[in-house]
Amino acid sequence: MEKLLIKGGKPLKGQVAVSGAKNATVALIPAALLANDTCVLENLPQIRDVYVLKEIVEQMGAKVQMNETGTMEIVSSDLCNSHISNGKVKELRASYYLLGALLARFGEVSMAYPGGCDIGLRPIDQHIKGFRALGAEVEIEHGIIGIKAKKLAGSHIFLDVVSVGATINLMIAATMAEGTTVLENVAKEPHVVDVANFLNSMGAEVKGAGTDVIKIRGVERMHGSTYMVIPDQIEAGTYMIAAAAIPGGNVVIESVIPKHLDSIAAKLIEMGVEVQFNGDSVRVRNQRRPKSVDIKTLPYPGFPTDLQQPITSLLAQAEGTSMITESIWEGRFRHVDELKRMGADIKVEGRVAVIEGIEALSGARVSATDLRAGAALVIAGLMAKGETEVCNLFHIDRGYENLEGKLATLGAEIKRVKY
Ligand code: EPU
């Protein structure tokens, strides 16, 4: 077992580069299987979710190689199996994209129900509704989802809720359906646009990604492509929050797409933090204790739910009372109990957390309950007086590339130890 030891109180200074986007990458790898060909994906993050997906698609017959700079070659011409027996699909949510990709390519797929972070109910009814609308039969029996279609046919699908996963999955599934598919009330997250761009580079005809309506004109076949994933919006936001966490912080975060960071920049500025964009980098500087703010998580371009947990740590030491409304995941406050061990004064009632900022958190032994809770606790450890131990690093390793290494280059006193 491993844990992080953090000595708090040191302001972060220097430069840090953001890796490729996790939530785009975990869709690009399944999407690459649409072609009976070779795809090369560049700038992929070195994280556990990527390694797990690699192992799953290799077991299905794809040949996959990934080098240390994050370039992955996927040869899927020998892909023979659309019945995924690898139990690891339960380790990550994004394995559901294999359903859309294999359904489109082979007309059938079966797989165990996907897993992922424990942050709420996480239904996939909108994915299933969409597959059915495209003409597929869907059955769930003994924990296995089986989907079959003689021929997928374009359809008009209005999503009941704005879902990133359903938007991407249906976009992938519809690429080779007969006729045109119209998806309405879709998610507009940067990774939705990134997946659409990748699909188009493989020969698909997807229009409108980034707006509320996406149109997909089915094509006969898809071909291989070389594609570079976008930088990770949430990793960038995590470093922006970390930079602001300790007065005296001055960090340049490189390889970002500024537009993706508008909502987090706006909140940090409201808290009294300096945020300056310059080309593809952003400088975050903070001289004083931040001011309290109210935050409501929303689909893009609103404040991302994935940064709600990291920013809670910052607000725990802000001047005044803040209120966070979590409107996406009803169970995404499990980090709060851990922050309370560090002295935070936070009350949670349903989807709302009320945070009374205190002068200083104090180091404690805490446990990452999910990926972004892990990031929140690391930030809290950087801010706290004394030493913090963060356990359960498995979750952090799923989605942050070398978190402690990057923070150490910014001057944080943080190290990973075995116990
Ligand atoms: N929803 C439904 N039915 C569905 C799908 C979703 O009711 O069929 C609801 C969910 O319960 C939730 C809302 O719609 O209340 C949004 O869910 P969405 O489908 O957008 O989430 P997701 O695709 O499962 C992705 C990210 C999450 C991120 C959310 C929201 C991946 C692999 N995961 O999840 O990322 O929180 O979008 O932006 O892309 C993370 O990176 O830490 C993470 C959890």
Short mmCIF file of C-alpha atoms and ligand atoms in Angstrom, two decimals:
data_model
loop_
_atom_site.label_atom_id
_atom_site.label_comp_id
_atom_site.label_asym_id
_atom_site.label_seq_id
_atom_site.Cartn_x
_atom_site.Cartn_y
_atom_site.Cartn_z
CA MET A 1 0.00 0.00 0.00
CA GLU A 2 1.10 3.55 -0.64
CA LYS A 3 0.25 6.91 0.85
CA LEU A 4 1.20 10.54 0.32
CA LEU A 5 2.93 12.48 3.09
CA ILE A 6 2.47 16.24 2.79
CA LYS A 7 3.98 18.99 4.93
CA GLY A 8 1.65 21.94 4.51
CA GLY A 9 2.14 25.69 4.33
CA LYS A 10 4.58 26.13 1.44
CA PRO A 11 3.30 28.42 -1.33
CA LEU A 12 3.58 26.85 -4.79
CA LYS A 13 5.88 28.55 -7.30
CA GLY A 14 7.06 27.73 -10.82
CA GLN A 15 5.64 26.08 -13.93
CA VAL A 16 3.68 22.93 -14.47
CA ALA A 17 2.42 21.36 -17.72
CA VAL A 18 -1.01 19.80 -18.01
CA SER A 19 -1.32 16.27 -19.46
CA GLY A 20 -3.84 15.03 -22.02
CA ALA A 21 -7.51 14.98 -20.96
CA LYS A 22 -8.55 11.83 -19.11
CA ASN A 23 -12.24 12.06 -19.96
CA ALA A 24 -11.49 12.54 -23.66
CA THR A 25 -8.85 9.79 -23.75
CA VAL A 26 -11.13 7.18 -22.21
CA ALA A 27 -13.56 7.76 -25.10
CA LEU A 28 -10.94 8.06 -27.85
CA ILE A 29 -9.51 4.58 -27.14
CA PRO A 30 -12.88 2.79 -27.61
CA ALA A 31 -13.69 5.07 -30.59
CA ALA A 32 -10.44 3.95 -32.27
CA LEU A 33 -11.95 0.44 -32.45
CA LEU A 34 -14.56 1.67 -34.98
CA ALA A 35 -12.03 1.30 -37.80
CA ASN A 36 -10.65 -1.98 -39.09
CA ASP A 37 -7.34 -0.17 -39.20
CA THR A 38 -4.62 1.59 -37.13
CA CYS A 39 -5.12 4.71 -35.02
CA VAL A 40 -2.40 6.68 -33.29
CA LEU A 41 -3.43 8.76 -30.29
CA GLU A 42 -0.96 11.33 -29.01
CA ASN A 43 -0.51 13.14 -25.69
CA LEU A 44 -2.42 10.53 -23.66
CA PRO A 45 -2.07 10.84 -19.89
CA GLN A 46 -0.11 8.13 -18.02
CA ILE A 47 -2.92 7.16 -15.66
CA ARG A 48 -4.49 3.95 -14.42
CA ASP A 49 -7.78 4.32 -16.34
CA VAL A 50 -5.79 4.39 -19.59
CA TYR A 51 -3.75 1.30 -18.64
CA VAL A 52 -6.92 -0.59 -17.69
CA LEU A 53 -8.64 0.28 -20.99
CA LYS A 54 -5.48 -0.75 -22.87
CA GLU A 55 -5.56 -4.13 -21.15
CA ILE A 56 -9.27 -4.61 -21.94
CA VAL A 57 -8.95 -3.82 -25.66
CA GLU A 58 -5.80 -5.97 -25.93
CA GLN A 59 -7.72 -8.90 -24.50
CA MET A 60 -10.32 -8.33 -27.22
CA GLY A 61 -7.66 -8.85 -29.91
CA ALA A 62 -6.43 -5.30 -30.58
CA LYS A 63 -2.67 -4.71 -30.66
CA VAL A 64 -1.79 -1.73 -28.52
CA GLN A 65 1.50 -0.02 -27.79
CA MET A 66 2.02 3.04 -25.65
CA ASN A 67 5.30 4.86 -25.15
CA GLU A 68 6.46 7.08 -22.29
CA THR A 69 5.50 10.30 -24.12
CA GLY A 70 1.87 9.19 -24.21
CA THR A 71 1.61 8.07 -27.85
CA MET A 72 -0.60 5.01 -28.22
CA GLU A 73 -0.89 2.95 -31.40
CA ILE A 74 -4.03 0.85 -31.63
CA VAL A 75 -4.25 -1.76 -34.39
CA SER A 76 -7.78 -3.08 -34.39
CA SER A 77 -7.82 -5.04 -37.66
CA ASP A 78 -7.64 -8.33 -35.76
CA LEU A 79 -10.30 -7.37 -33.27
CA CYS A 80 -12.32 -10.52 -33.02
CA ASN A 81 -14.40 -10.25 -29.93
CA SER A 82 -17.35 -8.04 -29.11
CA HIS A 83 -18.13 -10.05 -25.96
CA ILE A 84 -15.97 -8.49 -23.31
CA SER A 85 -15.20 -10.92 -20.54
CA ASN A 86 -12.56 -8.81 -18.77
CA GLY A 87 -13.90 -8.02 -15.29
CA LYS A 88 -11.84 -4.82 -15.27
CA VAL A 89 -14.65 -3.01 -17.12
CA LYS A 90 -16.11 -2.63 -13.63
CA GLU A 91 -13.12 -0.55 -12.55
CA LEU A 92 -13.97 2.44 -14.69
CA ARG A 93 -17.07 4.24 -15.84
CA ALA A 94 -15.82 4.92 -19.32
CA SER A 95 -15.86 1.25 -20.28
CA TYR A 96 -19.43 2.05 -21.39
CA TYR A 97 -17.96 3.63 -24.55
CA LEU A 98 -16.99 0.11 -25.65
CA LEU A 99 -20.73 -0.58 -25.94
CA GLY A 100 -21.25 2.18 -28.52
CA ALA A 101 -18.06 1.42 -30.45
CA LEU A 102 -18.49 -2.37 -30.70
CA LEU A 103 -22.21 -2.10 -31.43
CA ALA A 104 -21.39 0.20 -34.35
CA ARG A 105 -18.63 -2.05 -35.69
CA PHE A 106 -20.01 -5.55 -35.09
CA GLY A 107 -23.75 -5.03 -34.56
CA GLU A 108 -23.55 -6.68 -31.15
CA VAL A 109 -21.73 -6.37 -27.86
CA SER A 110 -21.93 -7.69 -24.33
CA MET A 111 -20.11 -6.54 -21.23
CA ALA A 112 -20.42 -6.37 -17.44
CA TYR A 113 -22.15 -3.25 -16.11
CA PRO A 114 -19.55 -0.42 -15.84
CA GLY A 115 -18.14 0.80 -12.50
CA GLY A 116 -16.35 4.07 -11.65
CA CYS A 117 -16.16 6.54 -8.77
CA ASP A 118 -18.81 6.23 -6.08
CA ILE A 119 -20.29 9.74 -6.37
CA GLY A 120 -23.99 9.05 -6.93
CA LEU A 121 -26.40 6.70 -8.65
CA ARG A 122 -24.79 6.87 -12.11
CA PRO A 123 -27.61 5.43 -14.25
CA ILE A 124 -27.04 4.71 -17.97
CA ASP A 125 -30.70 4.83 -19.01
CA GLN A 126 -30.03 7.60 -21.55
CA HIS A 127 -27.36 5.51 -23.27
CA ILE A 128 -29.80 2.59 -23.43
CA LYS A 129 -32.69 4.76 -24.64
CA GLY A 130 -30.42 6.03 -27.41
CA PHE A 131 -29.20 2.57 -28.48
CA ARG A 132 -32.82 1.41 -28.66
CA ALA A 133 -33.79 4.47 -30.72
CA LEU A 134 -31.01 3.52 -33.17
CA GLY A 135 -32.72 0.15 -33.58
CA ALA A 136 -30.83 -2.02 -31.10
CA GLU A 137 -32.22 -4.50 -28.61
CA VAL A 138 -30.81 -4.09 -25.13
CA GLU A 139 -30.97 -6.68 -22.33
CA ILE A 140 -29.48 -6.58 -18.87
CA GLU A 141 -29.20 -9.97 -17.18
CA HIS A 142 -27.05 -11.14 -14.27
CA GLY A 143 -25.01 -7.92 -14.36
CA ILE A 144 -24.25 -8.22 -18.09
CA ILE A 145 -25.49 -5.75 -20.70
CA GLY A 146 -26.14 -7.33 -24.09
CA ILE A 147 -26.92 -5.17 -27.13
CA LYS A 148 -27.76 -6.37 -30.63
CA ALA A 149 -28.89 -4.76 -33.86
CA LYS A 150 -29.39 -6.17 -37.36
CA LYS A 151 -28.59 -2.73 -38.76
CA LEU A 152 -28.42 0.53 -36.81
CA ALA A 153 -30.58 3.26 -38.33
CA GLY A 154 -30.35 7.02 -37.77
CA SER A 155 -32.89 8.49 -35.37
CA HIS A 156 -33.95 11.68 -33.59
CA ILE A 157 -33.02 11.39 -29.90
CA PHE A 158 -33.80 13.99 -27.23
CA LEU A 159 -31.82 13.29 -24.04
CA ASP A 160 -33.86 13.69 -20.83
CA VAL A 161 -30.77 14.86 -18.93
CA VAL A 162 -27.61 16.50 -20.19
CA SER A 163 -25.20 13.56 -20.06
CA VAL A 164 -21.59 13.62 -21.21
CA GLY A 165 -21.43 9.83 -21.38
CA ALA A 166 -24.67 9.36 -23.32
CA THR A 167 -23.80 12.16 -25.76
CA ILE A 168 -20.41 10.65 -26.58
CA ASN A 169 -21.64 7.04 -26.63
CA LEU A 170 -24.51 7.78 -29.01
CA MET A 171 -22.29 9.91 -31.23
CA ILE A 172 -19.89 6.93 -31.49
CA ALA A 173 -22.71 4.40 -32.04
CA ALA A 174 -24.35 6.50 -34.78
CA THR A 175 -21.20 7.02 -36.90
CA MET A 176 -21.99 4.10 -39.20
CA ALA A 177 -25.79 3.92 -38.78
CA GLU A 178 -27.87 4.14 -41.92
CA GLY A 179 -29.10 7.72 -42.43
CA THR A 180 -28.86 10.72 -40.13
CA THR A 181 -29.01 10.83 -36.34
CA VAL A 182 -29.95 14.01 -34.50
CA LEU A 183 -29.04 14.20 -30.80
CA GLU A 184 -30.74 17.00 -28.85
CA ASN A 185 -30.11 18.41 -25.35
CA VAL A 186 -26.58 17.08 -25.49
CA ALA A 187 -23.52 17.84 -23.35
CA LYS A 188 -21.12 20.52 -24.61
CA GLU A 189 -18.03 19.59 -22.57
CA PRO A 190 -14.62 20.04 -24.27
CA HIS A 191 -14.19 16.26 -24.44
CA VAL A 192 -17.47 15.91 -26.40
CA VAL A 193 -16.00 18.22 -29.04
CA ASP A 194 -12.67 16.38 -28.92
CA VAL A 195 -14.29 13.00 -29.56
CA ALA A 196 -16.33 14.48 -32.45
CA ASN A 197 -13.13 15.87 -33.98
CA PHE A 198 -11.44 12.47 -33.67
CA LEU A 199 -14.44 10.70 -35.24
CA ASN A 200 -14.40 13.18 -38.13
CA SER A 201 -10.66 12.56 -38.60
CA MET A 202 -11.59 8.85 -38.99
CA GLY A 203 -14.08 9.66 -41.75
CA ALA A 204 -17.26 10.25 -39.74
CA GLU A 205 -19.63 13.14 -40.47
CA VAL A 206 -20.41 14.69 -37.10
CA LYS A 207 -21.59 18.30 -36.96
CA GLY A 208 -22.59 20.60 -34.09
CA ALA A 209 -20.50 19.18 -31.22
CA GLY A 210 -20.13 21.95 -28.64
CA THR A 211 -23.75 23.10 -29.22
CA ASP A 212 -27.05 21.65 -27.91
CA VAL A 213 -27.69 19.67 -31.11
CA ILE A 214 -25.36 17.18 -32.79
CA LYS A 215 -26.07 15.72 -36.25
CA ILE A 216 -24.35 12.57 -37.41
CA ARG A 217 -24.65 11.42 -41.02
CA GLY A 218 -23.85 7.71 -41.06
CA VAL A 219 -20.92 6.65 -43.25
CA GLU A 220 -20.16 3.20 -44.71
CA ARG A 221 -16.89 2.73 -42.89
CA MET A 222 -14.33 4.49 -40.73
CA HIS A 223 -10.57 4.56 -41.31
CA GLY A 224 -7.45 4.94 -39.15
CA SER A 225 -6.20 8.33 -38.04
CA THR A 226 -3.50 10.10 -36.03
CA TYR A 227 -4.95 12.43 -33.44
CA MET A 228 -3.74 14.49 -30.46
CA VAL A 229 -6.00 14.66 -27.39
CA ILE A 230 -6.78 18.06 -25.84
CA PRO A 231 -5.24 19.13 -22.51
CA ASP A 232 -7.09 18.13 -19.37
CA GLN A 233 -9.45 20.91 -18.26
CA ILE A 234 -9.89 19.38 -14.79
CA GLU A 235 -6.19 18.78 -14.18
CA ALA A 236 -5.51 22.41 -15.19
CA GLY A 237 -8.26 23.60 -12.82
CA THR A 238 -6.83 21.45 -10.02
CA TYR A 239 -3.42 23.17 -10.35
CA MET A 240 -5.11 26.59 -10.54
CA ILE A 241 -6.83 25.86 -7.22
CA ALA A 242 -3.63 24.46 -5.69
CA ALA A 243 -1.72 27.58 -6.80
CA ALA A 244 -4.28 29.79 -5.06
CA ALA A 245 -4.39 27.69 -1.91
CA ILE A 246 -1.43 29.13 0.01
CA PRO A 247 -0.78 32.90 0.11
CA GLY A 248 2.40 33.72 -1.83
CA GLY A 249 1.59 31.17 -4.56
CA ASN A 250 2.65 32.09 -8.13
CA VAL A 251 2.28 29.33 -10.69
CA VAL A 252 2.21 29.24 -14.49
CA ILE A 253 0.12 26.34 -15.76
CA GLU A 254 1.14 25.44 -19.30
CA SER A 255 -0.54 23.63 -22.20
CA VAL A 256 -4.07 24.77 -21.40
CA ILE A 257 -7.00 25.83 -23.56
CA PRO A 258 -8.01 29.11 -21.83
CA LYS A 259 -11.65 28.96 -22.98
CA HIS A 260 -12.12 25.67 -21.08
CA LEU A 261 -11.06 27.38 -17.85
CA ASP A 262 -13.41 30.40 -17.93
CA SER A 263 -15.74 29.24 -15.14
CA ILE A 264 -12.95 28.28 -12.73
CA ALA A 265 -11.00 31.48 -13.51
CA ALA A 266 -14.13 33.57 -12.83
CA LYS A 267 -14.61 31.95 -9.40
CA LEU A 268 -10.96 32.35 -8.43
CA ILE A 269 -11.05 36.03 -9.44
CA GLU A 270 -14.20 36.48 -7.34
CA MET A 271 -12.21 35.01 -4.43
CA GLY A 272 -9.55 37.70 -4.88
CA VAL A 273 -7.03 35.52 -6.73
CA GLU A 274 -5.10 36.92 -9.73
CA VAL A 275 -5.60 34.91 -12.94
CA GLN A 276 -3.84 35.93 -16.17
CA PHE A 277 -4.06 34.04 -19.43
CA ASN A 278 -1.22 34.30 -21.90
CA GLY A 279 -1.43 32.20 -25.07
CA ASP A 280 -1.76 28.59 -23.97
CA SER A 281 -0.74 29.20 -20.36
CA VAL A 282 -2.34 30.72 -17.29
CA ARG A 283 -0.62 32.37 -14.33
CA VAL A 284 -2.34 32.09 -10.95
CA ARG A 285 -1.06 34.32 -8.16
CA ASN A 286 -2.43 34.77 -4.69
CA GLN A 287 -1.17 37.09 -1.97
CA ARG A 288 -3.90 36.77 0.67
CA ARG A 289 -6.45 34.50 2.25
CA PRO A 290 -9.16 33.98 -0.42
CA LYS A 291 -12.70 35.37 0.05
CA SER A 292 -15.72 33.08 0.34
CA VAL A 293 -17.93 32.49 -2.73
CA ASP A 294 -21.05 30.53 -3.66
CA ILE A 295 -20.73 27.86 -6.35
CA LYS A 296 -23.26 25.76 -8.25
CA THR A 297 -21.96 22.92 -10.38
CA LEU A 298 -23.47 22.75 -13.86
CA PRO A 299 -22.82 21.12 -17.23
CA TYR A 300 -20.23 22.97 -19.37
CA PRO A 301 -19.77 25.94 -19.66
CA GLY A 302 -20.88 26.09 -16.00
CA PHE A 303 -18.62 25.32 -13.05
CA PRO A 304 -17.52 21.66 -13.45
CA THR A 305 -18.61 19.15 -10.83
CA ASP A 306 -15.16 17.56 -11.12
CA LEU A 307 -13.62 20.69 -9.55
CA GLN A 308 -16.23 21.01 -6.81
CA GLN A 309 -14.28 18.76 -4.45
CA PRO A 310 -10.86 20.43 -4.98
CA ILE A 311 -12.33 23.93 -4.51
CA THR A 312 -14.11 22.88 -1.30
CA SER A 313 -10.65 22.61 0.30
CA LEU A 314 -9.82 26.17 -0.73
CA LEU A 315 -13.13 27.46 0.63
CA ALA A 316 -12.54 25.64 3.94
CA GLN A 317 -9.87 28.27 4.68
CA ALA A 318 -11.53 31.24 2.94
CA GLU A 319 -12.66 34.38 4.76
CA GLY A 320 -16.42 34.05 5.37
CA THR A 321 -19.19 31.57 4.58
CA SER A 322 -19.47 29.80 1.20
CA MET A 323 -22.23 27.66 -0.20
CA ILE A 324 -21.75 24.88 -2.74
CA THR A 325 -24.68 23.36 -4.61
CA GLU A 326 -23.80 20.07 -6.32
CA SER A 327 -26.37 19.71 -9.06
CA ILE A 328 -24.82 16.81 -11.02
CA TRP A 329 -23.89 14.06 -8.49
CA GLU A 330 -25.98 13.64 -5.35
CA GLY A 331 -23.23 11.67 -3.59
CA ARG A 332 -20.26 13.90 -4.26
CA PHE A 333 -19.61 15.18 -0.73
CA ARG A 334 -17.71 12.22 0.70
CA HIS A 335 -14.55 14.33 0.89
CA VAL A 336 -16.28 16.54 3.46
CA ASP A 337 -16.01 13.99 6.29
CA GLU A 338 -12.29 13.70 5.58
CA LEU A 339 -11.87 17.51 5.53
CA LYS A 340 -13.63 17.64 8.90
CA ARG A 341 -10.83 15.46 10.32
CA MET A 342 -8.57 18.35 9.36
CA GLY A 343 -10.74 20.81 11.27
CA ALA A 344 -12.94 22.09 8.42
CA ASP A 345 -16.30 23.53 9.44
CA ILE A 346 -18.68 22.21 6.75
CA LYS A 347 -22.33 21.20 6.96
CA VAL A 348 -23.92 19.12 4.22
CA GLU A 349 -27.67 19.00 3.70
CA GLY A 350 -28.69 17.05 0.61
CA ARG A 351 -26.94 18.58 -2.36
CA VAL A 352 -25.79 21.70 -0.50
CA ALA A 353 -22.63 22.22 1.55
CA VAL A 354 -22.24 25.29 3.75
CA ILE A 355 -18.62 26.06 4.51
CA GLU A 356 -17.52 28.37 7.33
CA GLY A 357 -13.96 29.31 6.45
CA ILE A 358 -11.49 28.70 9.28
CA GLU A 359 -8.02 30.27 9.80
CA ALA A 360 -6.10 27.05 9.20
CA LEU A 361 -6.71 23.37 8.57
CA SER A 362 -4.53 20.98 10.54
CA GLY A 363 -2.75 17.94 9.15
CA ALA A 364 -4.42 14.56 9.71
CA ARG A 365 -4.60 11.01 8.30
CA VAL A 366 -7.27 11.06 5.59
CA SER A 367 -8.47 8.74 2.88
CA ALA A 368 -9.32 9.45 -0.77
CA THR A 369 -12.86 8.16 -1.29
CA ASP A 370 -12.86 8.86 -5.05
CA LEU A 371 -10.64 10.52 -7.67
CA ARG A 372 -11.47 14.20 -7.13
CA ALA A 373 -11.86 13.71 -3.38
CA GLY A 374 -8.22 12.60 -3.54
CA ALA A 375 -7.22 15.83 -5.27
CA ALA A 376 -9.22 17.81 -2.69
CA LEU A 377 -7.39 16.13 0.20
CA VAL A 378 -3.98 16.68 -1.38
CA ILE A 379 -4.80 20.41 -1.75
CA ALA A 380 -6.03 20.49 1.85
CA GLY A 381 -2.75 18.85 2.92
CA LEU A 382 -0.76 21.53 1.07
CA MET A 383 -2.69 24.21 3.00
CA ALA A 384 -2.79 22.60 6.44
CA LYS A 385 -0.53 23.17 9.42
CA GLY A 386 1.65 20.12 10.09
CA GLU A 387 1.69 16.80 8.27
CA THR A 388 -1.16 15.20 6.32
CA GLU A 389 -1.26 11.56 5.22
CA VAL A 390 -3.47 10.77 2.24
CA CYS A 391 -4.27 7.05 1.84
CA ASN A 392 -6.15 5.11 -0.83
CA LEU A 393 -4.04 6.53 -3.66
CA PHE A 394 -5.58 4.06 -6.08
CA HIS A 395 -8.29 6.64 -6.82
CA ILE A 396 -5.85 9.50 -7.49
CA ASP A 397 -3.75 7.30 -9.78
CA ARG A 398 -6.81 6.58 -11.90
CA GLY A 399 -6.94 10.14 -13.18
CA TYR A 400 -3.94 12.35 -12.31
CA GLU A 401 -0.59 11.80 -14.00
CA ASN A 402 2.23 12.05 -11.44
CA LEU A 403 0.31 14.42 -9.14
CA GLU A 404 2.92 14.40 -6.38
CA GLY A 405 5.82 14.77 -8.84
CA LYS A 406 4.25 17.81 -10.49
CA LEU A 407 3.44 19.42 -7.12
CA ALA A 408 6.98 18.73 -5.88
CA THR A 409 8.43 20.65 -8.86
CA LEU A 410 6.31 23.59 -7.65
CA GLY A 411 8.02 23.39 -4.26
CA ALA A 412 5.44 21.36 -2.36
CA GLU A 413 6.78 19.07 0.36
CA ILE A 414 5.05 15.90 -0.76
CA LYS A 415 6.26 12.35 -1.14
CA ARG A 416 4.80 8.91 -1.81
CA VAL A 417 5.75 6.21 0.66
CA LYS A 418 4.92 2.54 1.06
CA TYR A 419 3.37 1.27 4.26
N1 EPU B 1 -27.49 10.57 -16.02
C1 EPU B 1 -28.70 9.93 -16.12
N2 EPU B 1 -28.82 8.93 -17.05
C2 EPU B 1 -27.80 8.57 -17.87
C3 EPU B 1 -26.57 9.23 -17.76
C4 EPU B 1 -26.44 10.23 -16.82
O1 EPU B 1 -29.64 10.24 -15.39
O2 EPU B 1 -28.00 7.67 -18.70
C5 EPU B 1 -27.34 11.66 -15.05
C6 EPU B 1 -26.30 11.34 -13.97
O3 EPU B 1 -26.88 10.63 -12.90
C7 EPU B 1 -25.80 12.71 -13.60
C8 EPU B 1 -25.91 13.51 -14.89
O4 EPU B 1 -26.81 12.80 -15.73
O5 EPU B 1 -26.65 13.28 -12.65
C9 EPU B 1 -24.62 13.72 -15.64
O6 EPU B 1 -23.99 12.47 -15.88
P1 EPU B 1 -23.01 12.23 -17.11
O7 EPU B 1 -23.55 11.15 -17.95
O8 EPU B 1 -22.70 13.55 -17.75
O9 EPU B 1 -21.70 11.70 -16.39
P2 EPU B 1 -20.72 10.58 -16.87
O10 EPU B 1 -20.61 10.58 -18.35
O11 EPU B 1 -21.00 9.29 -16.19
C10 EPU B 1 -18.61 12.12 -17.00
C11 EPU B 1 -17.25 12.12 -16.39
C12 EPU B 1 -17.34 12.47 -14.91
C13 EPU B 1 -18.01 13.83 -14.77
C14 EPU B 1 -19.38 13.84 -15.48
C15 EPU B 1 -20.05 15.20 -15.49
C16 EPU B 1 -16.12 10.45 -17.69
C17 EPU B 1 -15.53 9.10 -17.76
N3 EPU B 1 -16.67 10.80 -16.54
O12 EPU B 1 -19.34 11.12 -16.29
O13 EPU B 1 -16.01 12.59 -14.47
O14 EPU B 1 -18.21 14.13 -13.40
O15 EPU B 1 -19.20 13.42 -16.85
O16 EPU B 1 -19.23 16.15 -16.10
O17 EPU B 1 -16.08 11.20 -18.66
C18 EPU B 1 -14.23 12.48 -12.95
O18 EPU B 1 -13.48 12.69 -13.91
O19 EPU B 1 -13.87 12.54 -11.75
C19 EPU B 1 -15.63 12.16 -13.23
C20 EPU B 1 -16.43 11.58 -12.34
#
